[in-house]
Short mmCIF file of C-alpha atoms in Angstrom, two decimals:
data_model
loop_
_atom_site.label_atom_id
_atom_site.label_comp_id
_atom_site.label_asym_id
_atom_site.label_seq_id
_atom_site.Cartn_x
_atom_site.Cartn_y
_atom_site.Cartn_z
CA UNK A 1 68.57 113.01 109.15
CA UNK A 2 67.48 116.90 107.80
CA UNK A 3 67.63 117.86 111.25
CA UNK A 4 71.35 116.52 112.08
CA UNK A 5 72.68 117.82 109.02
CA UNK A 6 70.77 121.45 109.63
CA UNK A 7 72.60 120.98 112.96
CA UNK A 8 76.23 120.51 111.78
CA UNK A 9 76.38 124.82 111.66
CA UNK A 10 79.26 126.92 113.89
CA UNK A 11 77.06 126.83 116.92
CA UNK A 12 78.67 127.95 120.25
CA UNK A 13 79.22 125.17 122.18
CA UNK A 14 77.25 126.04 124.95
CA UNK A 15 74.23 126.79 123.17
CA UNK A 16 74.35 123.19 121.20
CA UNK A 17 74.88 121.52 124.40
CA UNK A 18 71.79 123.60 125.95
CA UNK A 19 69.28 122.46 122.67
CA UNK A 20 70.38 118.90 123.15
CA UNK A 21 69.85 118.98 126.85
CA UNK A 22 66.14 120.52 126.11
CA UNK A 23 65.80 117.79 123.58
CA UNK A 24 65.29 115.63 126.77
CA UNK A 25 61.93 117.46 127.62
CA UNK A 26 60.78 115.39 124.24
CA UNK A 27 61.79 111.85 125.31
CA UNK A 28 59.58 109.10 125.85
CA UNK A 29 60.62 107.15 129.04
CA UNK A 30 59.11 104.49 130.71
CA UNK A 31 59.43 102.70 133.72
CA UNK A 32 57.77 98.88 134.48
CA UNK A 33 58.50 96.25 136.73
CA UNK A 34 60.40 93.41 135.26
CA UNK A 35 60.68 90.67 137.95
CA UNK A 36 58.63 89.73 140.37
CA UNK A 37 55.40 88.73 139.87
CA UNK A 38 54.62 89.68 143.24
CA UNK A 39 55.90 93.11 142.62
CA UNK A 40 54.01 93.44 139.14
CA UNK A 41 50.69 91.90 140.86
CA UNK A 42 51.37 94.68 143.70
CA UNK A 43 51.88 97.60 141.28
CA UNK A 44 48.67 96.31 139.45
CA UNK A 45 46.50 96.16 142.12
CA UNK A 46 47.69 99.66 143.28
CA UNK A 47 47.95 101.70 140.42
CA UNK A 48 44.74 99.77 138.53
CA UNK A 49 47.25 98.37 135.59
CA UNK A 50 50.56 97.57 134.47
CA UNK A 51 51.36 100.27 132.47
CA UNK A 52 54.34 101.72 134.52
CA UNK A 53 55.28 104.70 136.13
CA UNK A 54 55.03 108.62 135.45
CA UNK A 55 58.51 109.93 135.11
CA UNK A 56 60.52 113.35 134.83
CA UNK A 57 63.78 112.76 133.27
CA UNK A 58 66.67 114.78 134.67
CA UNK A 59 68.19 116.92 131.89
CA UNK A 60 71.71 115.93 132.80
CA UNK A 61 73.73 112.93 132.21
CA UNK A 62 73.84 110.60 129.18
CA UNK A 63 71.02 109.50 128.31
CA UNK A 64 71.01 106.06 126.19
CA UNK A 65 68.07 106.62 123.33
CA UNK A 66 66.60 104.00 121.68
CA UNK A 67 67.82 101.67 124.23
CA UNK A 68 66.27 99.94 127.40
CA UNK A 69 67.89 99.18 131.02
CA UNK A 70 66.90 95.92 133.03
CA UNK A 71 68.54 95.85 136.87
CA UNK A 72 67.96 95.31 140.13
CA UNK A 73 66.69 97.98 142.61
CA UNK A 74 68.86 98.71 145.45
CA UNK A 75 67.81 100.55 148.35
CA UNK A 76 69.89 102.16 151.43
CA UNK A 77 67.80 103.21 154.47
CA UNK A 78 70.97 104.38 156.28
CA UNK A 79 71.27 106.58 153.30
CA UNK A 80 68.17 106.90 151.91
CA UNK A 81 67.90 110.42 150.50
CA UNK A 82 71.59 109.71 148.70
CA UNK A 83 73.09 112.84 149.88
CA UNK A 84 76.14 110.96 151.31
CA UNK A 85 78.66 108.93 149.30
CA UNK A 86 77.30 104.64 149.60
CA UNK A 87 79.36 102.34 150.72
CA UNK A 88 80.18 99.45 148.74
CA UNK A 89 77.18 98.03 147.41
CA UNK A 90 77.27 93.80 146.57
CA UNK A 91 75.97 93.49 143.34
CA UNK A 92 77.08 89.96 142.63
CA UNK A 93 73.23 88.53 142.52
CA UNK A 94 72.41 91.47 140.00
CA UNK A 95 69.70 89.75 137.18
CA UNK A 96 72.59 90.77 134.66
CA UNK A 97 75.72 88.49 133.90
CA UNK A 98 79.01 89.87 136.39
CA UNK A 99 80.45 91.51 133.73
CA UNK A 100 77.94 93.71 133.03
CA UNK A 101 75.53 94.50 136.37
CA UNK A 102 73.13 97.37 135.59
CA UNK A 103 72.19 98.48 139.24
CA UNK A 104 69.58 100.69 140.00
CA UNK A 105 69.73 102.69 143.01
CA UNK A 106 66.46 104.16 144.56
CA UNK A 107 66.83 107.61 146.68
CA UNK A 108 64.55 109.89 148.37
CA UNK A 109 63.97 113.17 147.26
CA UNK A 110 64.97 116.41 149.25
CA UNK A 111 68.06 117.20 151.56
CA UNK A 112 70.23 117.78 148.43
CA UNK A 113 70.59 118.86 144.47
CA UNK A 114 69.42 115.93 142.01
CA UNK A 115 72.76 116.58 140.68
CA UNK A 116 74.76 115.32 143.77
CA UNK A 117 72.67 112.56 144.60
CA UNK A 118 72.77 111.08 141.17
CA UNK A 119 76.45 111.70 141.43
CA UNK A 120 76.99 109.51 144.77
CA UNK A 121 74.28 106.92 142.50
CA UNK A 122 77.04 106.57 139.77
CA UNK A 123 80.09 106.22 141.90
CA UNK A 124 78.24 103.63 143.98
CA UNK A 125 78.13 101.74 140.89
CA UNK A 126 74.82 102.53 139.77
CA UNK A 127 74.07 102.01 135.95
CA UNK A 128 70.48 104.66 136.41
CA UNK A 129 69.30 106.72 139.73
CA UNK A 130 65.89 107.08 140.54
CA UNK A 131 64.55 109.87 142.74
CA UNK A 132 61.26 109.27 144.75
CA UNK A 133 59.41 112.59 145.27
CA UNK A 134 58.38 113.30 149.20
CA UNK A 135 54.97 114.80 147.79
CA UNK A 136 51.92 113.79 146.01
CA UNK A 137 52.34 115.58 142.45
CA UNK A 138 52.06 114.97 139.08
CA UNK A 139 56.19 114.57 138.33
CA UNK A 140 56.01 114.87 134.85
CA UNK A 141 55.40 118.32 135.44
CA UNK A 142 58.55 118.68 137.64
CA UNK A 143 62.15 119.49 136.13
CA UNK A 144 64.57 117.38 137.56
CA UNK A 145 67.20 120.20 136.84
CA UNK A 146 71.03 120.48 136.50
CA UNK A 147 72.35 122.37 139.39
CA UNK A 148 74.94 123.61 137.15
CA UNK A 149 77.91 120.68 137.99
CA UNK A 150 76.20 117.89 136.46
CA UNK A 151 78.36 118.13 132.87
CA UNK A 152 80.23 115.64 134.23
CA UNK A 153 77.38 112.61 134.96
CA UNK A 154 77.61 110.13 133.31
CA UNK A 155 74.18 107.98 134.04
CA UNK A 156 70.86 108.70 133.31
CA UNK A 157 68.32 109.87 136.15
CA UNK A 158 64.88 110.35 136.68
CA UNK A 159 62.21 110.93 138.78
CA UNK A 160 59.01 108.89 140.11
CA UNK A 161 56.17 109.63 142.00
CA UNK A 162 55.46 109.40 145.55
CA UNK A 163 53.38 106.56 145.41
CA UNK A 164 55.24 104.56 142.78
CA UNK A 165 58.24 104.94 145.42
CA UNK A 166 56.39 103.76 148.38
CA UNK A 167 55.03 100.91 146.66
CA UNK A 168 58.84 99.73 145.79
CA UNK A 169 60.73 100.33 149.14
CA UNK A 170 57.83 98.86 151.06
CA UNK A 171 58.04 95.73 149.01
CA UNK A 172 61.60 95.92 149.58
CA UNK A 173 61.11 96.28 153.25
CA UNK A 174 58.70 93.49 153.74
CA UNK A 175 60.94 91.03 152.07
CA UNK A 176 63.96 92.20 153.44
CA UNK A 177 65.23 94.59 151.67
CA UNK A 178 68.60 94.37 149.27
CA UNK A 179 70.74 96.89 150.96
CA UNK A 180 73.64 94.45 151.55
CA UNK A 181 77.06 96.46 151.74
CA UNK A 182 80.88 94.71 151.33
CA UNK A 183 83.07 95.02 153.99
CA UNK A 184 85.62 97.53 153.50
CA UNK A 185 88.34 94.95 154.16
CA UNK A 186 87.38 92.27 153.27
CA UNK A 187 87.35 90.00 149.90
CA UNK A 188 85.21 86.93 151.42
CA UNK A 189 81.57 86.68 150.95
CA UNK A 190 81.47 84.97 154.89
CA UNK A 191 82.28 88.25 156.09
CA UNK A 192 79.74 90.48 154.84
CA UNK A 193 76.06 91.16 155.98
CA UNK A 194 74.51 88.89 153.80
CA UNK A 195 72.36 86.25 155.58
CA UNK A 196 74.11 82.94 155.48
CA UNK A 197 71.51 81.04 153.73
CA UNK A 198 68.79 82.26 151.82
CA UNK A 199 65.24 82.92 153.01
CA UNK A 200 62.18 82.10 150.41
CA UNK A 201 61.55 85.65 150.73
CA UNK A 202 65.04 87.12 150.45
CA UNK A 203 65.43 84.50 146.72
CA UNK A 204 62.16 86.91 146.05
CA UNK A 205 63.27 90.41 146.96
CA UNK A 206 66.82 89.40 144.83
CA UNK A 207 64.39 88.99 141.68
CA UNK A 208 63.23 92.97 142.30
CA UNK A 209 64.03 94.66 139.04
CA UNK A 210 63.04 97.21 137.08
CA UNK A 211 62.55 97.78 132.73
CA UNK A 212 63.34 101.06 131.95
CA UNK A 213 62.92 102.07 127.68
CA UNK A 214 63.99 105.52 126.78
CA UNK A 215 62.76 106.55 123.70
CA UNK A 216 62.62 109.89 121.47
CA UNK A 217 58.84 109.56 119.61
CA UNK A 218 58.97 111.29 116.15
CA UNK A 219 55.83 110.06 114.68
CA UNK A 220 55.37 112.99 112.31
CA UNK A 221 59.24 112.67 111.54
CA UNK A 222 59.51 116.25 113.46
CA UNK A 223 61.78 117.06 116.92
CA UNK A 224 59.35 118.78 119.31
CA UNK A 225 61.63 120.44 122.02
CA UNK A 226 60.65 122.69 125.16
CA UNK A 227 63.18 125.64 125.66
CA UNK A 228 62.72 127.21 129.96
CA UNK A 229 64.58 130.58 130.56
CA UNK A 230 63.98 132.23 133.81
CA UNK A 231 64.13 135.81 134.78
CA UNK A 232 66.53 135.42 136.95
CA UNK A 233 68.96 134.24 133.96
CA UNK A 234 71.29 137.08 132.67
CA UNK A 235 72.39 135.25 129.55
CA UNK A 236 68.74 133.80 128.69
CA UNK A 237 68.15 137.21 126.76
CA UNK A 238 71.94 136.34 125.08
CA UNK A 239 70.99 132.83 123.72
CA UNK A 240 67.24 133.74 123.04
CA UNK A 241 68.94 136.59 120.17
CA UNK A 242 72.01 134.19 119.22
CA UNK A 243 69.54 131.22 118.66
CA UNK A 244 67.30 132.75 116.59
CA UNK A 245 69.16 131.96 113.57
CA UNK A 246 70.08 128.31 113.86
CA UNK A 247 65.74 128.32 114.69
CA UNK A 248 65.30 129.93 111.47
CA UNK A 249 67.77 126.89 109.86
CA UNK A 250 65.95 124.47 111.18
CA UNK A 251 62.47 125.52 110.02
CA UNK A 252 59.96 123.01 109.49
CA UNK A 253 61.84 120.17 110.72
CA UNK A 254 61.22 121.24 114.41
CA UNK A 255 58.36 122.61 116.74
CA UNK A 256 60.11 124.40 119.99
CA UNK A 257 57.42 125.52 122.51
CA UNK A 258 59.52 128.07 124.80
CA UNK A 259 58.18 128.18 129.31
CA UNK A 260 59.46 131.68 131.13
CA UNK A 261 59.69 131.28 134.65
CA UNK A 262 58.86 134.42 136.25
CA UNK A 263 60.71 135.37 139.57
CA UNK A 264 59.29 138.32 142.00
#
């Protein structure tokens, strides 16, 4: 594309790694229920429609463009805000095949950085963390920011509302939940905390699952990009002067709107 090739310049590492991680701001990600129809008829009836939930994508971690995610939601009350490491979650009635499970594990928001509870999400197992705000706010407004250690994530992330959240763990709790954990020591399914034989509602609850499409719009074949620098940044004046030039190279082919974050 013009834009990748006007990219392929010397830029400092750490200033191409910063544009692509404020390319996220211009994503398109949404989030609907898959499976089941009781937890689609719920959202509709709650929300008023179908079409999914306001998000805030974290601007760390891979994020898979042009590609969509069906899993499972998983849910630890013993854990819930995902500040400490999970045990061993039991994926083995994940909607995917066994070979390739694409968990998603629900946490609360607060306690902790986004950054270490998505970490604790992806060495659970989790293929995508979602964080469920603890206030009523629009999210999309919120930046579900790097805390300055999250190079090394891995999954993607993001960020639902309040009521979204409510509306998926109390399903979960009325059915009964899918928090079921392996036993550290042991390799036999009769020896974990799953119930011995299914429950109508429990077949239910193992249907829960999520779609989630992430998707970079470019309608007008142009990359629209946010750039946020706060005055509390020492090197925000540094890459403000060094990037002028590549914005200059890339001309036309881009709209950037820049946010300063004032701090008194």
């Amino acid at each position: 594309t013009p834009l990748g090739g006007i990219l392929n310049v010397n830029m400092k590492p750490g200033i191409l790694l910063l544009l692509v991680a404020l390319l996220v701001c211009s994503a398109l990600t949404k989030v609907i229920v898959y499976s089941p129809k009781q937890l689609r008829e719920r959202v509709v009836n709650k929300k008023g429609s179908d079409e999914g939930f306001n998000v805030s994508l974290a601007n760390f971690g891979i994020i898979p463009y042009g590609h969509s995610l069906i899993g499972r939601i998983y849910y630890d009350p013993e854990n819930a805000d995902g500040c400490n490491p999970f045990g061993e979650f039991d994926f083995s009635e994940d909607p995917d095949d066994n070979d390739h499970p694409t968990p998603i594990i629900l946490v609360d928001r607060g306690n902790c950085t986004f950054v270490k509870k998505v970490r604790n999400i992806e060495h659970a197992g989790g293929r995508l963390g979602i964080v469920m705000d603890h206030q009523i706010e629009d999210v999309t407004n919120v930046v579900m920011s790097d805390d300055g250690s999250g190079m090394g994530i891995s999954i993607p992330s993001l960020l639902i509302g309040i009521t979204d959240g409510k509306i998926l763990k109390d399903f979960l709790k009325e059915f009964g939940g899918t928090h079921y954990m392996k036993k550290s020591n042991s390799t036999d399914i009769e020896d974990d905390d799953r119930p011995k034989k299914k429950t109508e509602d429990q077949k239910i609850v193992e249907q829960a699952a999520l779609m989630v499409t992430f998707e970079m719009p470019h309608p007008d074949q142009r990359v629209e990009y946010d750039i946020w620098y706060s005055s509390i940044d020492d090197r925000a004046l540094d890459f403000i002067t060094d990037f002028q030039k590549y914005d200059e190279k890339l001309g036309e082919n881009v709209l950037m709107t820049p946010h300063f974050v004032s701090v008194s």
